[in-house]
């Protein structure tokens, strides 16, 4: 079992960054009760209010993949979709550190 | 006081990613005793062993800036410099979530 990390970059349609961040903050609330999810932090870019970054850390890739099959998550993705112009995931192998 | 987050992207010279990650993991060890540092996680890109990403979360920007003035940090930066081809920081305003 190897931990899995991801930076999820969401580019919102112009002016929709705040609304998108709110949905992602709801998703983060749900993650609080999900075992296998260590971090799910919503950030907005310092440079662009319509670019939202999600910092994710999971016990393993399977825990991450399972979360996407969750019914609540699927419903949330449907709500977020109209706000999103593009998604770019940066997939990472976490090695260690503070908060690992 | 507002939290501050950053993804620090370090592109190592070819073949130097592992050596760079080791120095950054030492820096992460030092961070463990630094108040104001919530997260300092070292990751390697899934796609490129010479791209290292540092996930940082700080109590405020001042805590982050103070850490760079620390003597040990300055010495570590000097050791890491010859391994680094380029640095690209992504600066973020963290909004909330799990592990925030």
mmCIF file of C-alpha atoms in Angstrom:
data_model
loop_
_atom_site.group_PDB
_atom_site.id
_atom_site.type_symbol
_atom_site.label_atom_id
_atom_site.label_comp_id
_atom_site.label_asym_id
_atom_site.label_seq_id
_atom_site.Cartn_x
_atom_site.Cartn_y
_atom_site.Cartn_z
ATOM 1 C CA UNK A 1 0.000 0.000 0.000
ATOM 2 C CA UNK A 2 1.387 3.344 -1.062
ATOM 3 C CA UNK A 3 -0.063 6.745 -0.296
ATOM 4 C CA UNK A 4 -1.416 8.747 -3.194
ATOM 5 C CA UNK A 5 -1.511 12.519 -3.572
ATOM 6 C CA UNK A 6 -2.980 14.835 -6.128
ATOM 7 C CA UNK A 7 -3.287 18.531 -6.838
ATOM 8 C CA UNK A 8 -6.570 18.946 -8.673
ATOM 9 C CA UNK A 9 -6.623 22.154 -10.720
ATOM 10 C CA UNK A 10 -10.116 23.348 -11.598
ATOM 11 C CA UNK A 11 -10.470 26.274 -13.948
ATOM 12 C CA UNK A 12 -13.943 27.761 -13.472
ATOM 13 C CA UNK A 13 -15.824 29.699 -16.112
ATOM 14 C CA UNK A 14 -15.254 33.463 -15.654
ATOM 15 C CA UNK A 15 -16.696 34.670 -12.337
ATOM 16 C CA UNK A 16 -17.653 31.152 -11.210
ATOM 17 C CA UNK A 17 -14.630 30.378 -9.036
ATOM 18 C CA UNK A 18 -16.344 31.214 -5.744
ATOM 19 C CA UNK A 19 -19.412 29.087 -6.522
ATOM 20 C CA UNK A 20 -17.186 26.191 -7.534
ATOM 21 C CA UNK A 21 -15.105 26.546 -4.365
ATOM 22 C CA UNK A 22 -18.297 26.337 -2.303
ATOM 23 C CA UNK A 23 -19.273 23.015 -3.871
ATOM 24 C CA UNK A 24 -15.753 21.693 -3.351
ATOM 25 C CA UNK A 25 -15.876 22.791 0.298
ATOM 26 C CA UNK A 26 -19.045 20.681 0.639
ATOM 27 C CA UNK A 27 -17.157 17.756 -0.883
ATOM 28 C CA UNK A 28 -14.407 18.369 1.665
ATOM 29 C CA UNK A 29 -16.991 18.204 4.468
ATOM 30 C CA UNK A 30 -18.041 14.770 3.200
ATOM 31 C CA UNK A 31 -14.403 13.672 3.096
ATOM 32 C CA UNK A 32 -14.127 14.309 6.834
ATOM 33 C CA UNK A 33 -16.000 11.049 7.459
ATOM 34 C CA UNK A 34 -14.184 9.101 4.714
ATOM 35 C CA UNK A 35 -11.541 6.722 5.985
ATOM 36 C CA UNK A 36 -8.471 6.708 3.794
ATOM 37 C CA UNK A 37 -8.694 10.438 3.063
ATOM 38 C CA UNK A 38 -5.973 12.342 4.965
ATOM 39 C CA UNK A 39 -6.196 15.720 3.236
ATOM 40 C CA UNK A 40 -8.778 17.419 1.062
ATOM 41 C CA UNK A 41 -8.066 21.132 1.185
ATOM 42 C CA UNK A 42 -9.702 23.703 -1.076
ATOM 43 C CA UNK A 43 -7.524 26.622 -2.210
ATOM 44 C CA UNK A 44 -7.972 29.519 -4.568
ATOM 45 C CA UNK A 45 -5.058 30.726 -6.669
ATOM 46 C CA UNK A 46 -3.448 33.964 -5.433
ATOM 47 C CA UNK A 47 -3.352 35.113 -9.058
ATOM 48 C CA UNK A 48 -6.765 34.091 -10.372
ATOM 49 C CA UNK A 49 -10.048 33.838 -8.408
ATOM 50 C CA UNK A 50 -11.383 31.406 -11.024
ATOM 51 C CA UNK A 51 -8.611 28.847 -10.522
ATOM 52 C CA UNK A 52 -9.308 26.478 -7.627
ATOM 53 C CA UNK A 53 -6.766 23.902 -6.450
ATOM 54 C CA UNK A 54 -7.645 20.891 -4.313
ATOM 55 C CA UNK A 55 -4.822 19.381 -2.242
ATOM 56 C CA UNK A 56 -5.564 15.677 -1.810
ATOM 57 C CA UNK A 57 -3.741 13.011 0.205
ATOM 58 C CA UNK A 58 -5.078 9.458 0.366
ATOM 59 C CA UNK A 59 -3.977 6.245 2.088
ATOM 60 C CA UNK A 60 -3.761 4.634 -1.328
ATOM 61 C CA UNK A 61 -4.972 5.074 -4.883
ATOM 62 C CA UNK A 62 -7.878 2.676 -4.279
ATOM 63 C CA UNK A 63 -9.279 4.910 -1.486
ATOM 64 C CA UNK A 64 -9.204 7.844 -3.908
ATOM 65 C CA UNK A 65 -10.844 5.888 -6.729
ATOM 66 C CA UNK A 66 -13.529 4.510 -4.396
ATOM 67 C CA UNK A 67 -14.422 8.063 -3.311
ATOM 68 C CA UNK A 68 -15.279 8.932 -6.912
ATOM 69 C CA UNK A 69 -17.766 6.039 -7.081
ATOM 70 C CA UNK A 70 -19.623 7.365 -4.014
ATOM 71 C CA UNK A 71 -23.187 8.489 -4.859
ATOM 72 C CA UNK A 72 -22.904 11.821 -3.050
ATOM 73 C CA UNK A 73 -19.663 12.534 -4.870
ATOM 74 C CA UNK A 74 -21.221 11.749 -8.238
ATOM 75 C CA UNK A 75 -24.139 14.102 -7.468
ATOM 76 C CA UNK A 76 -21.707 16.832 -6.450
ATOM 77 C CA UNK A 77 -19.665 16.418 -9.626
ATOM 78 C CA UNK A 78 -22.887 16.858 -11.622
ATOM 79 C CA UNK A 79 -23.627 20.115 -9.783
ATOM 80 C CA UNK A 80 -20.088 21.396 -10.287
ATOM 81 C CA UNK A 81 -19.766 20.475 -13.971
ATOM 82 C CA UNK A 82 -21.561 23.538 -15.446
ATOM 83 C CA UNK A 83 -19.152 25.797 -13.541
ATOM 84 C CA UNK A 84 -15.987 24.095 -14.775
ATOM 85 C CA UNK A 85 -14.121 25.109 -17.930
ATOM 86 C CA UNK A 86 -11.266 22.632 -17.454
ATOM 87 C CA UNK A 87 -9.617 20.208 -15.056
ATOM 88 C CA UNK A 88 -5.946 19.320 -14.804
ATOM 89 C CA UNK A 89 -4.838 16.772 -12.237
ATOM 90 C CA UNK A 90 -1.224 16.636 -11.083
ATOM 91 C CA UNK A 91 -0.655 13.116 -9.745
ATOM 92 C CA UNK A 92 2.005 12.598 -7.129
ATOM 93 C CA UNK A 93 3.812 9.952 -5.122
ATOM 94 C CA UNK A 94 4.123 11.428 -1.629
ATOM 95 C CA UNK A 95 7.441 10.571 0.023
ATOM 96 C CA UNK A 96 7.104 12.003 3.529
ATOM 97 C CA UNK A 97 7.299 15.184 5.544
ATOM 98 C CA UNK A 98 5.259 17.141 8.070
ATOM 99 C CA UNK A 99 1.582 16.180 7.924
ATOM 100 C CA UNK A 100 2.299 13.053 5.878
ATOM 101 C CA UNK B 1 -4.135 36.475 10.061
ATOM 102 C CA UNK B 2 -4.812 34.324 7.046
ATOM 103 C CA UNK B 3 -3.379 30.902 6.295
ATOM 104 C CA UNK B 4 -1.001 30.620 3.386
ATOM 105 C CA UNK B 5 -0.438 27.629 1.114
ATOM 106 C CA UNK B 6 1.973 26.897 -1.661
ATOM 107 C CA UNK B 7 2.828 24.133 -4.080
ATOM 108 C CA UNK B 8 6.558 24.455 -4.708
ATOM 109 C CA UNK B 9 7.549 22.824 -7.996
ATOM 110 C CA UNK B 10 11.240 21.961 -8.222
ATOM 111 C CA UNK B 11 12.593 20.702 -11.509
ATOM 112 C CA UNK B 12 15.867 18.877 -10.837
ATOM 113 C CA UNK B 13 18.657 18.460 -13.336
ATOM 114 C CA UNK B 14 18.352 15.103 -15.154
ATOM 115 C CA UNK B 15 18.767 12.193 -12.733
ATOM 116 C CA UNK B 16 18.979 14.460 -9.671
ATOM 117 C CA UNK B 17 15.355 14.232 -8.504
ATOM 118 C CA UNK B 18 16.015 11.633 -5.815
ATOM 119 C CA UNK B 19 18.961 13.541 -4.333
ATOM 120 C CA UNK B 20 16.889 16.742 -4.294
ATOM 121 C CA UNK B 21 13.964 14.959 -2.640
ATOM 122 C CA UNK B 22 16.297 13.735 0.096
ATOM 123 C CA UNK B 23 17.417 17.270 0.935
ATOM 124 C CA UNK B 24 13.796 18.454 0.925
ATOM 125 C CA UNK B 25 12.858 15.581 3.258
ATOM 126 C CA UNK B 26 15.557 16.866 5.641
ATOM 127 C CA UNK B 27 13.974 20.317 5.407
ATOM 128 C CA UNK B 28 10.618 18.701 6.200
ATOM 129 C CA UNK B 29 12.159 17.115 9.327
ATOM 130 C CA UNK B 30 13.238 20.578 10.477
ATOM 131 C CA UNK B 31 9.732 21.896 9.807
ATOM 132 C CA UNK B 32 8.356 19.421 12.330
ATOM 133 C CA UNK B 33 9.607 21.660 15.140
ATOM 134 C CA UNK B 34 8.575 24.929 13.453
ATOM 135 C CA UNK B 35 5.454 26.517 14.869
ATOM 136 C CA UNK B 36 3.245 27.961 12.190
ATOM 137 C CA UNK B 37 4.033 25.179 9.704
ATOM 138 C CA UNK B 38 1.042 22.837 9.328
ATOM 139 C CA UNK B 39 2.114 20.868 6.255
ATOM 140 C CA UNK B 40 5.411 20.362 4.464
ATOM 141 C CA UNK B 41 5.058 17.228 2.361
ATOM 142 C CA UNK B 42 7.555 16.125 -0.275
ATOM 143 C CA UNK B 43 6.127 14.456 -3.401
ATOM 144 C CA UNK B 44 7.571 13.239 -6.657
ATOM 145 C CA UNK B 45 5.600 13.595 -9.883
ATOM 146 C CA UNK B 46 4.006 10.366 -11.116
ATOM 147 C CA UNK B 47 5.164 11.357 -14.604
ATOM 148 C CA UNK B 48 8.696 12.578 -14.013
ATOM 149 C CA UNK B 49 11.156 11.445 -11.310
ATOM 150 C CA UNK B 50 13.002 14.754 -11.652
ATOM 151 C CA UNK B 51 9.997 16.895 -10.766
ATOM 152 C CA UNK B 52 9.523 17.304 -7.019
ATOM 153 C CA UNK B 53 6.512 19.089 -5.532
ATOM 154 C CA UNK B 54 6.370 20.408 -1.969
ATOM 155 C CA UNK B 55 2.908 20.834 -0.445
ATOM 156 C CA UNK B 56 3.115 23.652 2.108
ATOM 157 C CA UNK B 57 0.512 25.004 4.525
ATOM 158 C CA UNK B 58 1.398 27.778 6.962
ATOM 159 C CA UNK B 59 -0.483 29.674 9.655
ATOM 160 C CA UNK B 60 0.245 32.878 7.770
ATOM 161 C CA UNK B 61 2.567 34.266 5.124
ATOM 162 C CA UNK B 62 4.881 35.693 7.796
ATOM 163 C CA UNK B 63 5.518 32.192 9.262
ATOM 164 C CA UNK B 64 6.488 31.020 5.767
ATOM 165 C CA UNK B 65 8.755 33.997 5.102
ATOM 166 C CA UNK B 66 10.420 33.660 8.526
ATOM 167 C CA UNK B 67 11.254 30.021 7.767
ATOM 168 C CA UNK B 68 13.305 31.113 4.759
ATOM 169 C CA UNK B 69 15.410 33.405 6.963
ATOM 170 C CA UNK B 70 16.337 30.495 9.256
ATOM 171 C CA UNK B 71 20.092 29.663 9.116
ATOM 172 C CA UNK B 72 19.559 25.923 8.677
ATOM 173 C CA UNK B 73 17.127 26.599 5.841
ATOM 174 C CA UNK B 74 19.613 28.887 4.105
ATOM 175 C CA UNK B 75 22.347 26.208 4.389
ATOM 176 C CA UNK B 76 19.958 23.614 2.947
ATOM 177 C CA UNK B 77 19.027 25.852 0.031
ATOM 178 C CA UNK B 78 22.736 26.229 -0.742
ATOM 179 C CA UNK B 79 23.142 22.418 -0.795
ATOM 180 C CA UNK B 80 20.084 21.956 -2.991
ATOM 181 C CA UNK B 81 20.884 24.716 -5.506
ATOM 182 C CA UNK B 82 23.315 22.747 -7.720
ATOM 183 C CA UNK B 83 20.637 20.054 -8.191
ATOM 184 C CA UNK B 84 17.884 22.462 -9.261
ATOM 185 C CA UNK B 85 17.202 23.455 -12.879
ATOM 186 C CA UNK B 86 14.112 25.543 -12.099
ATOM 187 C CA UNK B 87 11.585 26.489 -9.438
ATOM 188 C CA UNK B 88 7.948 27.449 -9.941
ATOM 189 C CA UNK B 89 5.829 28.344 -6.907
ATOM 190 C CA UNK B 90 2.037 28.170 -7.072
ATOM 191 C CA UNK B 91 0.764 30.489 -4.337
ATOM 192 C CA UNK B 92 -2.631 29.785 -2.830
ATOM 193 C CA UNK B 93 -5.230 31.120 -0.425
ATOM 194 C CA UNK B 94 -6.474 28.041 1.441
ATOM 195 C CA UNK B 95 -10.203 28.202 2.141
ATOM 196 C CA UNK B 96 -10.875 25.092 4.231
ATOM 197 C CA UNK B 97 -11.408 21.372 4.067
ATOM 198 C CA UNK B 98 -10.092 18.202 5.654
ATOM 199 C CA UNK B 99 -6.658 18.724 7.221
ATOM 200 C CA UNK B 100 -6.968 22.513 7.054
#
